[in-house]
mmCIF file of C-alpha atoms in Angstrom:
data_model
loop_
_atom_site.group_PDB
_atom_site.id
_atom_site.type_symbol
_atom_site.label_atom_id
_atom_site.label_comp_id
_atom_site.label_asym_id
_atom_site.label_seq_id
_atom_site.Cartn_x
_atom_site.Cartn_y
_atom_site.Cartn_z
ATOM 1 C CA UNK A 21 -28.347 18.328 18.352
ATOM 2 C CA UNK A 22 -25.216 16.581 19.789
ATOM 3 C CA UNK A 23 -22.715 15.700 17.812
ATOM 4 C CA UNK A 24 -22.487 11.920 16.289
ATOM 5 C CA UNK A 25 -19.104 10.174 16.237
ATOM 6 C CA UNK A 26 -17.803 7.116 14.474
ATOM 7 C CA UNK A 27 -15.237 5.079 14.796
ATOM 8 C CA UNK A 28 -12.367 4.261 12.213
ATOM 9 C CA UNK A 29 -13.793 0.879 11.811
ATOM 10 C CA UNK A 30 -17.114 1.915 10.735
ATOM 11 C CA UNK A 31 -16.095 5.217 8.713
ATOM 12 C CA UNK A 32 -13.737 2.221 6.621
ATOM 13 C CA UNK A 33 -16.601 -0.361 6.196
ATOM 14 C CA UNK A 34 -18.966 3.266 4.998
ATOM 15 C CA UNK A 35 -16.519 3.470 2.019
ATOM 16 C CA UNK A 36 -16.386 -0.017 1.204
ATOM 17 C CA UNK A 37 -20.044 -0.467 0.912
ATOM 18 C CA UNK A 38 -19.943 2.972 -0.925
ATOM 19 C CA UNK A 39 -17.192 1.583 -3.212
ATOM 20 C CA UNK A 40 -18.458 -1.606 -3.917
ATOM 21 C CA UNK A 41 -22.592 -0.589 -3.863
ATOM 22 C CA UNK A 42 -23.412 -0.704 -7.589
ATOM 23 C CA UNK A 43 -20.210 -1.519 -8.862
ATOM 24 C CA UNK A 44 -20.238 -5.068 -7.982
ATOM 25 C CA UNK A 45 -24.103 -5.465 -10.495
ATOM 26 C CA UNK A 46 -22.488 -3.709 -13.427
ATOM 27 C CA UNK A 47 -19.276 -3.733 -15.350
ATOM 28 C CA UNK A 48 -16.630 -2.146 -14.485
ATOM 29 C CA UNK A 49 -13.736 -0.623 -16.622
ATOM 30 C CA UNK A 50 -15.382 -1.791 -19.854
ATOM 31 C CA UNK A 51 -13.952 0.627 -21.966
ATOM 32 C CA UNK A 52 -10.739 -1.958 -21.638
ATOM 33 C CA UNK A 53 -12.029 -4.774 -22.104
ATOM 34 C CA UNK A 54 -10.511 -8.118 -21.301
ATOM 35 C CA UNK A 55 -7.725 -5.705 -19.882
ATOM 36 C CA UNK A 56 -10.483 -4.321 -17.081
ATOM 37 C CA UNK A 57 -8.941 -6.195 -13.886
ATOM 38 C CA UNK A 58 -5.617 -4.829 -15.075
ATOM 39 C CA UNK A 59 -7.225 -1.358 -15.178
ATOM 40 C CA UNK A 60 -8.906 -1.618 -11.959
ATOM 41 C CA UNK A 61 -5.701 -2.215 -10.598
ATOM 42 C CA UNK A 62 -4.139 0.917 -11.711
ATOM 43 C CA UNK A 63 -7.177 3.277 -11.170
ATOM 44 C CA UNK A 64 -7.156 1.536 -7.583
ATOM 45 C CA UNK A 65 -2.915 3.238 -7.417
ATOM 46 C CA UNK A 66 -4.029 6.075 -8.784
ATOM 47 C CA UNK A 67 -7.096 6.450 -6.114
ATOM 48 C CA UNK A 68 -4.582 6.904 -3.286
ATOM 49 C CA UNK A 69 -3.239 10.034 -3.313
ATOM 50 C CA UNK A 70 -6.729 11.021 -4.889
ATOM 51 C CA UNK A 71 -7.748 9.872 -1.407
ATOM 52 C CA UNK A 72 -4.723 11.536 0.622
ATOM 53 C CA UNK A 73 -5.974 14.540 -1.165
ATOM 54 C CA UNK A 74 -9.590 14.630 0.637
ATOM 55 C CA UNK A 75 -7.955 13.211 3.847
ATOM 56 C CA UNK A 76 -5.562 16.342 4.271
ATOM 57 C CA UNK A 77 -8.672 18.149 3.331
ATOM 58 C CA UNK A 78 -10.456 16.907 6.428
ATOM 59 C CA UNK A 79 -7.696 16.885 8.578
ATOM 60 C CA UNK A 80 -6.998 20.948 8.384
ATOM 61 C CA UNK A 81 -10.972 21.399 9.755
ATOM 62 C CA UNK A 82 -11.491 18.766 12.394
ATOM 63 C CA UNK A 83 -15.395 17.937 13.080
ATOM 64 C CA UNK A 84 -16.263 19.963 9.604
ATOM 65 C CA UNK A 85 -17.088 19.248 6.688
ATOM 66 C CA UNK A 86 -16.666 20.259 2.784
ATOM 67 C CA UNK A 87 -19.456 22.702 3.051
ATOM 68 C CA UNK A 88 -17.756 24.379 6.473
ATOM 69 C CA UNK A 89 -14.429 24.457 4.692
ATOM 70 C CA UNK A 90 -15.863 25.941 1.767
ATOM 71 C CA UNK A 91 -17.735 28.886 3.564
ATOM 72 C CA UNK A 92 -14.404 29.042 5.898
ATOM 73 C CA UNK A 93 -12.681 29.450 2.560
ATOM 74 C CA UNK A 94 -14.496 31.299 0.126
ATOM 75 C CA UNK A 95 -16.330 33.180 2.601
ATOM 76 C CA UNK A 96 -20.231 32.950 3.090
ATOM 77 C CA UNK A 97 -21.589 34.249 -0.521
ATOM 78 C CA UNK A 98 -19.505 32.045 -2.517
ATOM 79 C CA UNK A 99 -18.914 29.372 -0.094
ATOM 80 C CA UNK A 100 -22.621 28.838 -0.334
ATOM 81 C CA UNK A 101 -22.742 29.171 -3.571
ATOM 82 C CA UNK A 102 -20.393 26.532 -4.530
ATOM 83 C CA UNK A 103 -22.027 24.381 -1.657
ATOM 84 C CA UNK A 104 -24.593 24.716 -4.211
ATOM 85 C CA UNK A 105 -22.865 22.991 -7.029
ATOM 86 C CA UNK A 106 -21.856 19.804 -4.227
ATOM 87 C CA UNK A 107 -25.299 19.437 -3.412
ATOM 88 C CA UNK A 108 -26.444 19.178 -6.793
ATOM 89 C CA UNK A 109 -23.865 16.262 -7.062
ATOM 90 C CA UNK A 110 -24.493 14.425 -4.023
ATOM 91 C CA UNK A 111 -28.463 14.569 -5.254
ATOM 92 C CA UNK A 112 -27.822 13.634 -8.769
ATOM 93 C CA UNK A 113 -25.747 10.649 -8.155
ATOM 94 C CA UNK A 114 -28.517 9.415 -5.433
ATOM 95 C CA UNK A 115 -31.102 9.913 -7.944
ATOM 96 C CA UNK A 116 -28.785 7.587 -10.059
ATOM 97 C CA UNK A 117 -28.396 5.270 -7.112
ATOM 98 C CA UNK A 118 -32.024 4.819 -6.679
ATOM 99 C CA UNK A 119 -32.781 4.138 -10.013
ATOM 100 C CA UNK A 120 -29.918 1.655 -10.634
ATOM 101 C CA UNK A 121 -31.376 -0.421 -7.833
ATOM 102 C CA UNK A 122 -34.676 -0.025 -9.244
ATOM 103 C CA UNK A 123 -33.079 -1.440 -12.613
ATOM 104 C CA UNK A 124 -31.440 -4.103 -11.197
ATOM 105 C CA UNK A 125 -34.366 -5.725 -8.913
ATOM 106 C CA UNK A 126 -36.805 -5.477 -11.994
ATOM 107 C CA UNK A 127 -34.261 -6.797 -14.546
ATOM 108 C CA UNK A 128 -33.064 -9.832 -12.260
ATOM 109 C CA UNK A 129 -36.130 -11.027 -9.593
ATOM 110 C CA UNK A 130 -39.570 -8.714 -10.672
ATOM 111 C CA UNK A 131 -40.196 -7.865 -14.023
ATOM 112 C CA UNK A 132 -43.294 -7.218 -13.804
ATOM 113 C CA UNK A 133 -42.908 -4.699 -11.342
ATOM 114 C CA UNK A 134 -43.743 -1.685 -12.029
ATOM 115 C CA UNK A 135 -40.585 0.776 -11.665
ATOM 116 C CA UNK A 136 -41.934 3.072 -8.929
ATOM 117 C CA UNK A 137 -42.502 0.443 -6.575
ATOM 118 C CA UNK A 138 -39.035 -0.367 -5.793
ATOM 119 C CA UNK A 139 -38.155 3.063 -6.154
ATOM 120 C CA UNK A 140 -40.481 3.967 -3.554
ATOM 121 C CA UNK A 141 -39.257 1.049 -1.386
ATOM 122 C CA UNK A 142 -35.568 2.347 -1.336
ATOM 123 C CA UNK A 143 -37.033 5.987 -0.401
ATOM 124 C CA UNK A 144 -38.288 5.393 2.287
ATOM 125 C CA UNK A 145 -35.824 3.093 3.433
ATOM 126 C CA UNK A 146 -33.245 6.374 2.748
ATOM 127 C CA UNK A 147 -35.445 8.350 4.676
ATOM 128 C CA UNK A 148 -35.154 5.896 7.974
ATOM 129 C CA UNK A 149 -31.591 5.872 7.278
ATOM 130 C CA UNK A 150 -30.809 9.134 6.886
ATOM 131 C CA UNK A 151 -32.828 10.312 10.136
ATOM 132 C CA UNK A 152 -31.190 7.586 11.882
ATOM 133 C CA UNK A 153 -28.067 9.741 11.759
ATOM 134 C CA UNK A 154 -24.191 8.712 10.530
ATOM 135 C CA UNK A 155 -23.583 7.302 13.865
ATOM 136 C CA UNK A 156 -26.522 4.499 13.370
ATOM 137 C CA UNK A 157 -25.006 4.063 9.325
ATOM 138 C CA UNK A 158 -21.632 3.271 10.390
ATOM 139 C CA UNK A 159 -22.614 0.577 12.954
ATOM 140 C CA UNK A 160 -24.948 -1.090 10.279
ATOM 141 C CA UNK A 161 -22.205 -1.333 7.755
ATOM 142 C CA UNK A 162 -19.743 -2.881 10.151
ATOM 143 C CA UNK A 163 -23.392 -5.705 9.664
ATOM 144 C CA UNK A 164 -23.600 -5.319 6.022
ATOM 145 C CA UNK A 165 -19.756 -5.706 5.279
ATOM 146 C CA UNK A 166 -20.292 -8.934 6.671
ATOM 147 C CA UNK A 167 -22.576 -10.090 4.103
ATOM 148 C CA UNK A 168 -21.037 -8.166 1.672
ATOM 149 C CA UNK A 169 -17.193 -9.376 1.984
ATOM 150 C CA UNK A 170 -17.283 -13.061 2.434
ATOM 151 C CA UNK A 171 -19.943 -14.144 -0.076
ATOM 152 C CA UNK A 172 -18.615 -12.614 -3.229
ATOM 153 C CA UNK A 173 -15.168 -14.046 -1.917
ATOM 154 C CA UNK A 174 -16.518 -17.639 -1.451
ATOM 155 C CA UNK A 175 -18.142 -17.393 -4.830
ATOM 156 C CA UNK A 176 -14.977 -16.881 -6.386
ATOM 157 C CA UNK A 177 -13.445 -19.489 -4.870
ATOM 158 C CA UNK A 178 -16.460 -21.968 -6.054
ATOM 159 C CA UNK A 179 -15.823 -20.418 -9.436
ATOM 160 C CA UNK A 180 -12.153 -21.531 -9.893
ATOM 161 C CA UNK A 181 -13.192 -24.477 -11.617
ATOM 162 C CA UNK A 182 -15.333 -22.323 -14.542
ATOM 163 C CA UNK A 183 -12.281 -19.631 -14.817
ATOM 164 C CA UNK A 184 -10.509 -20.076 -18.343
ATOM 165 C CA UNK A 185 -7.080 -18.286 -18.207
ATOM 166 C CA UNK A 186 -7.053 -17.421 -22.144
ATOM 167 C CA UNK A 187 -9.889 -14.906 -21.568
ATOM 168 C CA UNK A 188 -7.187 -12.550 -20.231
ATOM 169 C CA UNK A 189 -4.661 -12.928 -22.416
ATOM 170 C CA UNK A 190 -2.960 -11.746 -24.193
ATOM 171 C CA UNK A 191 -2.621 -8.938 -22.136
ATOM 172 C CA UNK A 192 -3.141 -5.359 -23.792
ATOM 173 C CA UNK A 193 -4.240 -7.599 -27.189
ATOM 174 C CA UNK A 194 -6.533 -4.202 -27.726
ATOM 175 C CA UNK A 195 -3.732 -1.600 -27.524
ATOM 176 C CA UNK A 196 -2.728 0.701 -24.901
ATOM 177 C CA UNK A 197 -5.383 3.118 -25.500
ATOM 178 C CA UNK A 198 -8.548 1.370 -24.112
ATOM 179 C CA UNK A 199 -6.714 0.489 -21.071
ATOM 180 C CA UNK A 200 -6.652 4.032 -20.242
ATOM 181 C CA UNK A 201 -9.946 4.805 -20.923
ATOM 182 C CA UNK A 202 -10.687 1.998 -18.908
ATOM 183 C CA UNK A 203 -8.274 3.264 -16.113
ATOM 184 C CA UNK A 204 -9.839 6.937 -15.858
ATOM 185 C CA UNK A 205 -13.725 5.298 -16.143
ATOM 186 C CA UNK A 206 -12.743 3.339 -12.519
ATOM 187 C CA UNK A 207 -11.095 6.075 -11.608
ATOM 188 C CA UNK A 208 -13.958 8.128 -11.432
ATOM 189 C CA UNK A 209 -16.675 5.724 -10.873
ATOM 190 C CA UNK A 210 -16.496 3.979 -8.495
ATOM 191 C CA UNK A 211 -13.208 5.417 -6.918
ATOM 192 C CA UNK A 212 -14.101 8.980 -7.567
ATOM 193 C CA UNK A 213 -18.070 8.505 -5.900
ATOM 194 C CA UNK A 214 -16.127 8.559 -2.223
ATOM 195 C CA UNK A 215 -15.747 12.098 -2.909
ATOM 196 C CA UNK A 216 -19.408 12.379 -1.374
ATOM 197 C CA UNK A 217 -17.764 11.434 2.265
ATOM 198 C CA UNK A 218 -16.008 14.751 2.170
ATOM 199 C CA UNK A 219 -19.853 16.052 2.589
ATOM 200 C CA UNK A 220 -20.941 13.686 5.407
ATOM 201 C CA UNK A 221 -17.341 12.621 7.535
ATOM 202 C CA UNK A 222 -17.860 15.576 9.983
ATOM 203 C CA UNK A 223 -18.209 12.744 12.744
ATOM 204 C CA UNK A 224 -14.728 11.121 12.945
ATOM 205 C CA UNK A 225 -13.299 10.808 15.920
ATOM 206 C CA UNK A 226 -10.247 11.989 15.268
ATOM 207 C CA UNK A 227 -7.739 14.658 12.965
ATOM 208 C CA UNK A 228 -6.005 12.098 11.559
ATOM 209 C CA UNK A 229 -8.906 9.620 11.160
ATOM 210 C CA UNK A 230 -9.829 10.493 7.609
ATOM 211 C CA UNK A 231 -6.682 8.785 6.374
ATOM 212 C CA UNK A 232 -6.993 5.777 8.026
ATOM 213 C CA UNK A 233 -10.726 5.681 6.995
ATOM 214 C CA UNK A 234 -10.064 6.204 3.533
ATOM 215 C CA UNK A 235 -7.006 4.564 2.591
ATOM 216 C CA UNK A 236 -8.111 1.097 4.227
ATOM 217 C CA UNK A 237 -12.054 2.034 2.779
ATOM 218 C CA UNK A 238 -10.370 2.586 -0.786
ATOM 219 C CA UNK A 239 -7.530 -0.880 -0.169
ATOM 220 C CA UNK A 240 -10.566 -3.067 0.663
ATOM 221 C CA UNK A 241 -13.216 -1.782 -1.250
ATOM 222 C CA UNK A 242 -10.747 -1.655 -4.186
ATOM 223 C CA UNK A 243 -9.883 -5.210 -3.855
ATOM 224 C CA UNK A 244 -13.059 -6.572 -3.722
ATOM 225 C CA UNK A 245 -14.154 -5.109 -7.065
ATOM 226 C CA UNK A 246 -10.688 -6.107 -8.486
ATOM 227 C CA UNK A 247 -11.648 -9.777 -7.308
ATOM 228 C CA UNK A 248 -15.350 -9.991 -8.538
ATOM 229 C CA UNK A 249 -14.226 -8.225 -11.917
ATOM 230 C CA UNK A 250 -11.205 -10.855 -12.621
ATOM 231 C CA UNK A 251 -13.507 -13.686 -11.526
ATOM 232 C CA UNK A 252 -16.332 -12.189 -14.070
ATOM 233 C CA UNK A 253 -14.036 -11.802 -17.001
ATOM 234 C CA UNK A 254 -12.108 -15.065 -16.279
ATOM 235 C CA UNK A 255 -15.429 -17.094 -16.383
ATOM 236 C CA UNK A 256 -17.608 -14.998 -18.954
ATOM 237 C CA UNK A 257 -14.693 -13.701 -21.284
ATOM 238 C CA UNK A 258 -14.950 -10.038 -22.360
ATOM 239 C CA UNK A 259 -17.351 -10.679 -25.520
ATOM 240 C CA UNK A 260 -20.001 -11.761 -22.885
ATOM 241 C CA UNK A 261 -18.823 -10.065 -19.786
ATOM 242 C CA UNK A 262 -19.121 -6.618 -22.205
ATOM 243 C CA UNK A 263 -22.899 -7.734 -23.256
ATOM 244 C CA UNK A 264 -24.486 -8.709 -20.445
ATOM 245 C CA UNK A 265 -26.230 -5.756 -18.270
ATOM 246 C CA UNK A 266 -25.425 -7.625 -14.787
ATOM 247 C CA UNK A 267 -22.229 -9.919 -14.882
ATOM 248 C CA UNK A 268 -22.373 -10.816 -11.385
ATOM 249 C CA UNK A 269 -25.762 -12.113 -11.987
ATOM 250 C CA UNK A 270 -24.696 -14.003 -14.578
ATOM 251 C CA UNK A 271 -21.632 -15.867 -12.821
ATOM 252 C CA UNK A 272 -23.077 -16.212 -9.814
ATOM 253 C CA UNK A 273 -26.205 -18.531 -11.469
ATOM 254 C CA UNK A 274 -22.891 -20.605 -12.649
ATOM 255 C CA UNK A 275 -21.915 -21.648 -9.123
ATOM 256 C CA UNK A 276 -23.652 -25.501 -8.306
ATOM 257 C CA UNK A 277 -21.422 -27.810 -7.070
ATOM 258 C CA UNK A 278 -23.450 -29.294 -4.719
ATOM 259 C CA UNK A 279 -27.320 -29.656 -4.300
ATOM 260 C CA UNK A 280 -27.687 -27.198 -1.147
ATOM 261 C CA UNK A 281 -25.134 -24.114 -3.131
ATOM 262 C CA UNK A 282 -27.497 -23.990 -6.058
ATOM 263 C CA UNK A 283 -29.716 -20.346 -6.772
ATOM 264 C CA UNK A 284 -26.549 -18.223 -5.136
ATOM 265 C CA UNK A 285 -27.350 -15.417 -7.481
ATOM 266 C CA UNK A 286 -30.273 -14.753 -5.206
ATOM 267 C CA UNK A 287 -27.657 -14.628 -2.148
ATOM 268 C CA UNK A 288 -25.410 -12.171 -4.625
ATOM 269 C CA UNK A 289 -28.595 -9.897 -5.379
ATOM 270 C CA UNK A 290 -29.156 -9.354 -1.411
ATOM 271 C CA UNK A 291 -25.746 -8.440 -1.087
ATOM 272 C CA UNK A 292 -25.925 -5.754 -3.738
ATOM 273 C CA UNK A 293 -29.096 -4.189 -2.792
ATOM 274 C CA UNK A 294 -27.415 -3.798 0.977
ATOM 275 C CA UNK A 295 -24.660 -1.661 -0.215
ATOM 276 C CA UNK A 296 -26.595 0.086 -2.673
ATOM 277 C CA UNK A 297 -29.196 1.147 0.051
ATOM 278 C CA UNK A 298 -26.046 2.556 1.780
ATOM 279 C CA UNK A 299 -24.616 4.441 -1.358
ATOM 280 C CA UNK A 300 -28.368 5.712 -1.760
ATOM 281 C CA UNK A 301 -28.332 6.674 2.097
ATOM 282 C CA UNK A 302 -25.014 8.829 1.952
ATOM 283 C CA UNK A 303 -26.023 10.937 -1.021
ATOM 284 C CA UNK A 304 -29.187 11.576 0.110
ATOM 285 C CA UNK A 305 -27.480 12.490 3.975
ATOM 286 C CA UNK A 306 -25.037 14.774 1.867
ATOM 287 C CA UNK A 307 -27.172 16.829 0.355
ATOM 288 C CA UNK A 308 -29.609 17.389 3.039
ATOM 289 C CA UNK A 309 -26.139 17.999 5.115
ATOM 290 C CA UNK A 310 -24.978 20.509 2.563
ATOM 291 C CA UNK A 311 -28.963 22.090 2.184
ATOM 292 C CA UNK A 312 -28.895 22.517 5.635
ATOM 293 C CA UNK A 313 -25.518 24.318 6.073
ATOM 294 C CA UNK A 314 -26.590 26.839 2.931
ATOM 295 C CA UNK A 315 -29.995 27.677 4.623
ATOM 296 C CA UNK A 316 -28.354 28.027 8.242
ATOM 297 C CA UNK A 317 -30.612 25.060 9.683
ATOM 298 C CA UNK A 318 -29.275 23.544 13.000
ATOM 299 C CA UNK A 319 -30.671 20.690 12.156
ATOM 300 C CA UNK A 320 -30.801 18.500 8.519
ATOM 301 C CA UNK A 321 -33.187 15.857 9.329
ATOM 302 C CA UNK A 322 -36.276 18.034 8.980
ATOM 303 C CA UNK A 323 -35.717 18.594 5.402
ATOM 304 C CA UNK A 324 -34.804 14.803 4.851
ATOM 305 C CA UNK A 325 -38.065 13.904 3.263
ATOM 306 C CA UNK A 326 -38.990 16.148 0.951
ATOM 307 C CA UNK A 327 -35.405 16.024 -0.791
ATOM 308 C CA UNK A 328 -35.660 12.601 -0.272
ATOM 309 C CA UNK A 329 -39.263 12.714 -2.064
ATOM 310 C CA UNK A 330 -37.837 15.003 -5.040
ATOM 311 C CA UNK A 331 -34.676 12.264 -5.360
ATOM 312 C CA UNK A 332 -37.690 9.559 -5.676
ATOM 313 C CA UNK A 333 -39.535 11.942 -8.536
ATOM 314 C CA UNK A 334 -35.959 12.558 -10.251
ATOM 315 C CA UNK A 335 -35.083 8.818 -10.511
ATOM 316 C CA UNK A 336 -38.447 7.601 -12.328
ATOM 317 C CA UNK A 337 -38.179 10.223 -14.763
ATOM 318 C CA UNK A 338 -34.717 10.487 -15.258
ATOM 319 C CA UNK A 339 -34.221 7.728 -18.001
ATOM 320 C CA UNK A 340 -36.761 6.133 -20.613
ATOM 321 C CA UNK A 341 -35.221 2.633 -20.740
ATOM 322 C CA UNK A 342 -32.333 0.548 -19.276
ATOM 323 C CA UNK A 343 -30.408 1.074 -22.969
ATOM 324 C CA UNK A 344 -30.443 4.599 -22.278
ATOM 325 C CA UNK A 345 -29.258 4.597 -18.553
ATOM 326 C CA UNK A 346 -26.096 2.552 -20.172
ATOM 327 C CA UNK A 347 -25.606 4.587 -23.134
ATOM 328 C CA UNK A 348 -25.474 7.667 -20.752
ATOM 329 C CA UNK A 349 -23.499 6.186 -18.059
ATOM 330 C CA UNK A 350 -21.109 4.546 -21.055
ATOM 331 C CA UNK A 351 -20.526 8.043 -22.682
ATOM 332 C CA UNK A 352 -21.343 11.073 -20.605
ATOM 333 C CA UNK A 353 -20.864 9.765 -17.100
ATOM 334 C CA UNK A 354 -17.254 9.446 -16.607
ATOM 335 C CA UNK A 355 -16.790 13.281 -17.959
ATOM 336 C CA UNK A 356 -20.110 14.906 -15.920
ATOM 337 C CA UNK A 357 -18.581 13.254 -12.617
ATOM 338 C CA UNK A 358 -15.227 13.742 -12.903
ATOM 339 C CA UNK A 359 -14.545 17.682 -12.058
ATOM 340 C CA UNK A 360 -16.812 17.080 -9.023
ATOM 341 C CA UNK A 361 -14.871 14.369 -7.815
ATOM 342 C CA UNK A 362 -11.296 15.214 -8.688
ATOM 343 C CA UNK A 363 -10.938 18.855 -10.546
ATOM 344 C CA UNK A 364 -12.563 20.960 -7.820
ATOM 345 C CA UNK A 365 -11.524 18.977 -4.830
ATOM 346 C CA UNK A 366 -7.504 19.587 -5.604
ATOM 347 C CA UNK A 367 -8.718 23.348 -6.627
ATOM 348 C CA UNK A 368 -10.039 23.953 -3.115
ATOM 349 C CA UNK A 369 -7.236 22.173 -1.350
ATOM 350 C CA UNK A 370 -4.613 24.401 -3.227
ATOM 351 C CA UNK A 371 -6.512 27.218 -2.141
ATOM 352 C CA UNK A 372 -6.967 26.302 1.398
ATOM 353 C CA UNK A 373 -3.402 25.220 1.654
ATOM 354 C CA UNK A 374 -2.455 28.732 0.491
ATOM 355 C CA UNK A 375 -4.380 29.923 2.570
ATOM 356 C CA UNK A 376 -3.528 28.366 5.775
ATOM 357 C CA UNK A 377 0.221 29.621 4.569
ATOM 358 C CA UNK A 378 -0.930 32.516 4.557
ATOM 359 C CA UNK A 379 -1.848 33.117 7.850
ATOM 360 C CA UNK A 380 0.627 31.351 9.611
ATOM 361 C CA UNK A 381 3.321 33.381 8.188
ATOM 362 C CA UNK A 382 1.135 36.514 9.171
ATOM 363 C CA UNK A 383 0.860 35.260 12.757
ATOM 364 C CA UNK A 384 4.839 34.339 12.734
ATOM 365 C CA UNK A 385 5.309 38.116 11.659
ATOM 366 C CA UNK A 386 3.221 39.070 14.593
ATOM 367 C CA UNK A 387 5.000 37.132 17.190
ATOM 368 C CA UNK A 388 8.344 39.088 15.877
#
């Protein structure tokens, strides 16, 4: 198989559409209420060193990935067997993907739909993507950022006129305490998700690509949620924002100011089924990626559908009602994600840093 490269460019506009996927149909930050934009903000500071962290992680294995560094590392028995553990992530958030976008198109546009069809839908459309390669995702999202940058930006500018100031303030009216809650739930979803690239960013062009890729991913991507989140809460108000299952849904019916810009909820609902096809897409690449390093295949598009198939299975069984998926993703979420995202990844690079010390000075000694 030869090897697939992308550009800076399209490994950026990968993590914005990763970033923003979901995110932008469901609230963010809740936990802080009418304080969320404030602790968006913060989580999106707090993100960047998270994100130096899996750059410099990149950059010491050029053209590998986290399952080559770990086996590198750990050596082959344990390297595979925490391999094991990152697969298991990268399936279990698709799974989540897939049935989010299920949720969403059968809340909003088809209720009568019954939930495996769109599920289904998105498969197979994962599938094509995924044996399509990294190279063919990146130069679709440089398409879909398109879509997905401007419109929710000229919404919010068509919303100025429904924004009401006093539904922000006054600022930390709650207490200090729910703004950190609300600062480590962005923190780890959506900020935390990009950890999955560390699976799949084997095909940058470059050692030091990974930071530019990330940092401007995470400063764009980052923004835009900040922006649709203040314009949500500014127009809604936090009693509203908090209760409603879709809030972009919900503001984006608000925008009419002329005959031809009515129905641009529909235009918003395209725009977040794009990025969530990507965020589906990635997870499903990683852990085929990381299935196929454990198993020694050259190759992991071979195996694409039947994970992809099991992913499908996972995500119609996996909750029993949309108050469930919230009350899960509300409560247990946040702590289930957040060793795979932050925890391990700084254990690893300690380890490999040490590591890499470790052998230099050995080699110094030799050259004495």
């Amino acid at each position: 198989m030869s090897r697939e490269v992308i550009s800076d460019a399209e490994g950026a506009c990968l993590i914005i559409l990763f970033i923003s996927g979901s995110t932008l149909a469901l609230p963010t930050a809740s936990a802080a209420g009418s304080d969320l934009w404030l602790a968006i903000l913060l989580a999106l500071i707090i993100s960047i060193p998270i994100y130096m962290l899996y750059s410099r992680l990149l950059s010491l294995y050029p053209g590998k990935d986290m399952f080559d560094i770990l086996q590198d590392t750990f050596g082959i028995f344990f390297g595979k067997a925490i391999s094991l553990i990152f697969v298991w992530y990268a399936f279990h958030l698709g799974v989540l993907v897939l049935r989010e976008q299920a949720d969403y198109l059968i809340t909003l546009s088809l209720p009568e739909t019954p939930m495996l069809v769109p599920i289904i839908i998105m498969t197979f459309l994962c599938i094509l993507g995924v044996k399509a390669g990294i190279e063919a995702l990146g130069r679709w999202s440089k398409l879909f950022v398109i879509l997905n940058g401007p419109i929710p930006s000229i919404i919010i500018l068509l919303l100025i006129p429904e924004m009401e100031l006093t539904n922000i303030v006054p600022i930390l009216f709650n207490g200090v305490r729910p703004l950190i809650h609300g600062v480590f739930e962005a923190l780890v979803v959506p900020f935390g998700d990009v950890a999955i690239f560390l699976m799949v960013f084997f095909a940058l062009k470059s050692k030091k690509s990974s930071y530019k890729v990330f940092i401007w991913g995470l400063l764009f991507g980052g923004i835009l949620i900040f922006g649709v989140s203040l314009a949500e809460i500014l127009v809604l108000g936090d009693h509203l924002y908090l209760s409603t299952y879709y809030p972009n849904h919900s503001v984006a019916s608000k925008v009419s100011t002329v005959e031809i810009l009515h129905r641009l909820e529909v235009i918003a609902i395209v725009a977040t089924i794009t990025s969530t096809f990507l965020k589906a897409t990635i997870c499903l690449l990683a852990a085929c990626n990381g299935i196929a390093k454990i198993f020694g295949f050259k190759d992991y598009r071979f195996i694409v559908v039947p994970v992809a198939l099991l992913m499908c299975n996972f995500s119609y069984f996996i909750y029993d009602s949309l108050m469930e998926k919230v009350k899960w993703t509300k409560e247990v979420a946040v702590y289930y994600f957040f060793p795979f995202e932050i925890i391990v990844p700084i254990i690893i690079l300690i380890i490999v840093e040490m590591r890499k010390g470790r052998l230099s000075k050995v080699k110094t000694e030799n050259r004495r």
